Every structure is written in C-alpha cells, then in structure tokens.
Amino acid sequence: MKQKIIYAIFTLISVISYGQVELSMKPDKTDYSAREIVNLTIILELNGNNLEQKSKIMLPDLSKFNMIGSGSFNQIVNDAETNTSIDKYITRVALEPKQKGKIRIGSVLVNVNNKIYKTEPFDIFIKDIEKKPIANIANDVYLNMEIEDREVYQDQATVAVLRVYSKNIDNLRKVKNIKLPQQDNINVHAVNLNRSEIDPSGYANMASQVLAVFMVFPNESGYVEVPSVSASVNTYSKKSNIASNKVRLNVKKLPEGSPEAFKNAVGNFKVDIYCPSKEKIEAKKPVNVTVKVSGEGNLADMSLPKIEESPDYEVFAPKITSHVNPGLTGMKGEILAKYILIPKKAGELIVKTEAFAFFNPAEKEYVNLGQEKLGLTAFSHDQVLEARSTVEKVNDYTNTLLETVDSPVLKTTSFKVKEKNKFNWNVLFVNIAILIGLFIAYMLFKYWQKKQKIIKEKPTPKPLGSVAETEKEIRESLKTDISDYFAYLENLKISGDHPKFFETFEEMDAEVRSQYFQSSKEDFKIFLERQNGKSIAETYQELLQKIQIEKYSPLTTEDSLNDLLTDIVKLYSLISK
C-alpha cells in the first residue's frame, strides 16, 4: 500500500514538472488621471516540452479605451538539469481611457493543449480631472485639434478637425492665417477651410467654431505625432500667435506578403492607358499616350505606374494633371500622366505600363492589377501620304495658303479644314467659296478706302456731359476688341508658335488693364475684386500663375495651350463685358 502511494506521488510530481502553464496580466498601477496611458503587461509562461499553444492570446473587451499601441516578444530558456525548455511570451498593451471612474478589465484567454487558461479580472480607477481643449492661450482664444480615428494603416487617411474656443464670440473672428501641420512623416491635404457656424454652447460655456477639416496620411509605421496647427489672433493693439495640441497616431504596419509591384498605394484604384488622338500614327513622329489612375485613397501622394521603356519607341517624362477632391476614405478622383512617345519604326507596337498593386484597407488585402497594355500601329511617311485622298490633299494645300495669308485682322486660320476620312465635296466647294469671298471682300475694302478719301463729313459738335459720362466715353474709346486677340491666340496655338502666344497674351492683358486705367497687375487684381467680386480676382491670379508655369515649362503641348486658351477666353470675356 505504501509503495502505491509513493508511486502515485512521484507520478504526480513528474507530471507537474513535465508541463506547467502560467498566465498573468498586470497594470503598471491602479489609479490614473484622465489623460494618462494605461499600460498592461501580459505574461504567458510554458514550462515543458509537450506544451503547444493552440491559439493567440485573446484580449478582453477594451471598448472603453482607445488602443494606442501594442507589442510582444518571447524568451526561450533551456534547463540542462531537467532537459526542459521554458517559453516566456510577454505582451504589452497601451490604452487611453475614454471615460472616468472605475473600469473593470476582463480576463485574458489562451488555448494550450486544447485547454483554456485565463487570468482573473481586476479594476482600475480613472480620476475625474478637468478636460482642457487648450494648447496655447492668446486673448482668451484656444485651439484644439481632434482626430477620432487614431489607429490607421501606413498611408491610410484619417480626418482631423480644428476647432477654436473662446468665451468672447468676437475673438473667434480674429483668428486668421491658419497653417496646417507639415512634417516629413505625414502628408496633409485640406478638406474644407471654410468656417462653420458658431456654436454658443461649447465646452465649459465657451463658444466654439470649426476652422478647418483636413486629412492626414502618415507615411511611416509606428507612433507618429501630428504637430500643432498654428494660427494668429489679430487685435487692434497687437498680433499674437497660437497653436493647437499635438495628436499621437498609432500607425499599423502594412501586412507582409506584398506583391513586387506594390509601392505605397493604399486605397482602391484602377489603371487605364489610351491614346487620345484618333489620327494615324506616323513613325518617328510624336504621339500622345495617357496613363490614367482613378480611385480613392492616397491618390495625391502615391507613386504612379510609369510606361516601360522599349526598343520600339522612345518615351519622355510625362506631364501630370490632377483632378482630385476629398472623399470619404481619402482623396478621390483621377490623375492623368500624359506621355509623348516617338515610334522608332513602322509596324505594330505594344505600349506597356509598369505592374501596379495597391493595399485595400477595407478588405485588408493586397490587389495586384498587373500591367496595362495598349496596341498601336505606326505607319511610314509614304504610307500616310498614300492613304490620303485627293480632297484631303486639296485641303492641305488650302490650309497652307490660309496660314500664309493670316493676319490679326482677318483670322483666316479659323477656316482651316480638318482631315476627314470620307470624301466630302461640300468641303471643297466651301474652300473655293471662301477664297472667292476673301477676294471680293478685299476689293470692297479697297473701294471703301478710296471713297473715304473723297467724302469728308463735317464733324458735329457733341454736347458736354457729366464727368461720369465723359469717363465712360473715354473708356469706350479705349476699349479693346478682345475677340481679335482670341482668334489670334487660337492661330498661334495651332501653328505651335508658343513664344508668340505668351507675348500676345501679355500685350492683350496690358491693353485690358489700360482700358480700366490700371498700370500694374496687382492694382488690376484689386480693381477686379472691387468691381467683379473676389472669385474673379482669384481666377485672374490663378490664370497668371498658370501662364508663368507653362511659359517656362520645358515641354508645352497643344493640350496645355488649349486649356490655357479656354481659361483666357472665359475670364477676359467676363472682364470686358
């Protein structure tokens, strides 16, 4: 009997020493203030060779906290005497409390050898302290930056809201010159910079107002701190600078296993490649090819797929055109990369883009779109000439003649005939009629000049009017026929004379300014804002900036000049009404 008891005791001891599991969770302390971080340490110790962890450590319900960050590591120790290994897994979790008072933290669970182990729940206490939305103080004005979603993936958008607080409503109108945060590890894009209506019942009986809403795209993982938003408070006596609070983001690293084509695109996107021109492509002549990326995400900051180089063609750096607006989960719209290709020989050629992949945070998976292809056929110069019909050759001759005799007074290039794939006798007859009409108009003009030399009318004296009427008459006499400039700019755009295009625009702008007695562009902008409104003045300033960019651009295309001319006609038609 004694031998059986001794045997049972030794068996129990061997089982205990053979496999033992210890699981614990402890906070760094039990009492916290409302803004302190709660740090939890979870330790799982597996003492034995036959212990297998069947599941990950399952955390309790932490809905009363914001997850600031988490991390884990393990230690393995081999005991030479007992020939067993001890695996120690340590996990740390950082939490930000959402509410005050006593909060119960539940049990942590883990499955080892198909057996569930758990820790005992415990309570922590969050002290009730005054929550201040204050960063800096100037004339009783406070700025506060709010970011609700502080846990995002790398290159994923999160929305920030900037509010101003003050006990005096008049101070809210004095906050100006808002400067959004700038930092290398974040990209910031404005969503709305218009002020909201004033809320008189804000926090702590202070009136509040939303000054700006913007998106933050963190471009690195880990803890990323969004810097303060600065602004100025202008009063009659002084000017003070204020700054908002800083916000810390927990940026999750993108999952492993990304495709080779993935760079930094996060969102949901689509890639297209096409040739906007419908004309025949001639070898050793430039052709436009556009790569369009559309969708929603970090569209304004991601790396675009380029056109791959090939021995069949030569490709030049693209001109990027962006049509992007804020969306629900990022920047939404499309970006066009307009390339110029020169086929090196006649025949079939395939234009390929680089492979493109993106990470979809909604589905939490990578999407590989691969390469986009565009098939083109290049013809030799002789093949292009042979394919033209007799009428098309006559049209070319007529267009050349019209370009030769063009002048700013008679805009004959507006009658240029575009190529038609079908034979059209009407085009031929119209061209002949235009030439005859020009000859008749020339003869009538000479006859009118001769008649004016003979007939001299006696000028009738005009009655004197008021100063306003006199100023109006002077302005009418100085008024420029702006339509002539529009037609002349159209001719210069078609002929490709870019320097003359910008020179003519400057001449037109100077004449329009002189019509309103404004010598400089800045004075003219102020005049437009007073007479036509702030939007017209801002449009005028933006047009001048576009003109300067295109004027000194190394590559100016017909599409860019066409966009500029459209803006010029639209704006100056409003100004010269």
PDB file of N, CA and C in Angstrom, residues 153 252-259 262 359 364-366:
ATOM      1  N   TYR A 153      -3.646  52.369 -40.934  1.00  0.00           N
ATOM      2  CA  TYR A 153      -2.514  51.763 -41.630  1.00  0.00           C
ATOM      3  C   TYR A 153      -1.604  52.853 -42.193  1.00  0.00           C
ATOM      4  N   LYS A 252      -0.336  51.426 -38.044  1.00  0.00           N
ATOM      5  CA  LYS A 252      -0.067  49.999 -38.194  1.00  0.00           C
ATOM      6  C   LYS A 252       0.752  49.746 -39.461  1.00  0.00           C
ATOM      7  N   LYS A 253       1.683  48.826 -39.326  1.00  0.00           N
ATOM      8  CA  LYS A 253       2.492  48.444 -40.480  1.00  0.00           C
ATOM      9  C   LYS A 253       1.653  47.622 -41.434  1.00  0.00           C
ATOM     10  N   LEU A 254       1.860  47.812 -42.724  1.00  0.00           N
ATOM     11  CA  LEU A 254       1.106  47.050 -43.712  1.00  0.00           C
ATOM     12  C   LEU A 254       1.442  45.569 -43.606  1.00  0.00           C
ATOM     13  N   PRO A 255       0.479  44.697 -43.863  1.00  0.00           N
ATOM     14  CA  PRO A 255       0.730  43.253 -43.734  1.00  0.00           C
ATOM     15  C   PRO A 255       1.864  42.787 -44.640  1.00  0.00           C
ATOM     16  N   GLU A 256       2.479  41.702 -44.230  1.00  0.00           N
ATOM     17  CA  GLU A 256       3.555  41.112 -45.037  1.00  0.00           C
ATOM     18  C   GLU A 256       2.964  40.409 -46.251  1.00  0.00           C
ATOM     19  N   GLY A 257       3.865  40.056 -47.170  1.00  0.00           N
ATOM     20  CA  GLY A 257       3.426  39.372 -48.385  1.00  0.00           C
ATOM     21  C   GLY A 257       2.941  40.295 -49.471  1.00  0.00           C
ATOM     22  N   SER A 258       3.452  41.530 -49.500  1.00  0.00           N
ATOM     23  CA  SER A 258       3.025  42.465 -50.540  1.00  0.00           C
ATOM     24  C   SER A 258       3.613  42.054 -51.892  1.00  0.00           C
ATOM     25  N   PRO A 259       2.894  42.278 -53.003  1.00  0.00           N
ATOM     26  CA  PRO A 259       3.426  41.959 -54.341  1.00  0.00           C
ATOM     27  C   PRO A 259       4.639  42.832 -54.670  1.00  0.00           C
ATOM     28  N   PHE A 262       3.922  46.430 -55.610  1.00  0.00           N
ATOM     29  CA  PHE A 262       3.388  47.369 -54.624  1.00  0.00           C
ATOM     30  C   PHE A 262       4.459  48.363 -54.202  1.00  0.00           C
ATOM     31  N   PHE A 359      -2.877  48.298 -51.668  1.00  0.00           N
ATOM     32  CA  PHE A 359      -3.427  47.659 -50.478  1.00  0.00           C
ATOM     33  C   PHE A 359      -4.787  48.262 -50.185  1.00  0.00           C
ATOM     34  N   LYS A 364      -8.489  44.619 -46.202  1.00  0.00           N
ATOM     35  CA  LYS A 364      -7.243  44.201 -45.542  1.00  0.00           C
ATOM     36  C   LYS A 364      -6.485  43.186 -46.387  1.00  0.00           C
ATOM     37  N   GLU A 365      -6.359  43.496 -47.677  1.00  0.00           N
ATOM     38  CA  GLU A 365      -5.646  42.613 -48.584  1.00  0.00           C
ATOM     39  C   GLU A 365      -5.030  43.423 -49.725  1.00  0.00           C
ATOM     40  N   TYR A 366      -4.009  42.814 -50.352  1.00  0.00           N
ATOM     41  CA  TYR A 366      -3.347  43.435 -51.491  1.00  0.00           C
ATOM     42  C   TYR A 366      -4.072  43.043 -52.779  1.00  0.00           C
TER      43      TYR A 366
END
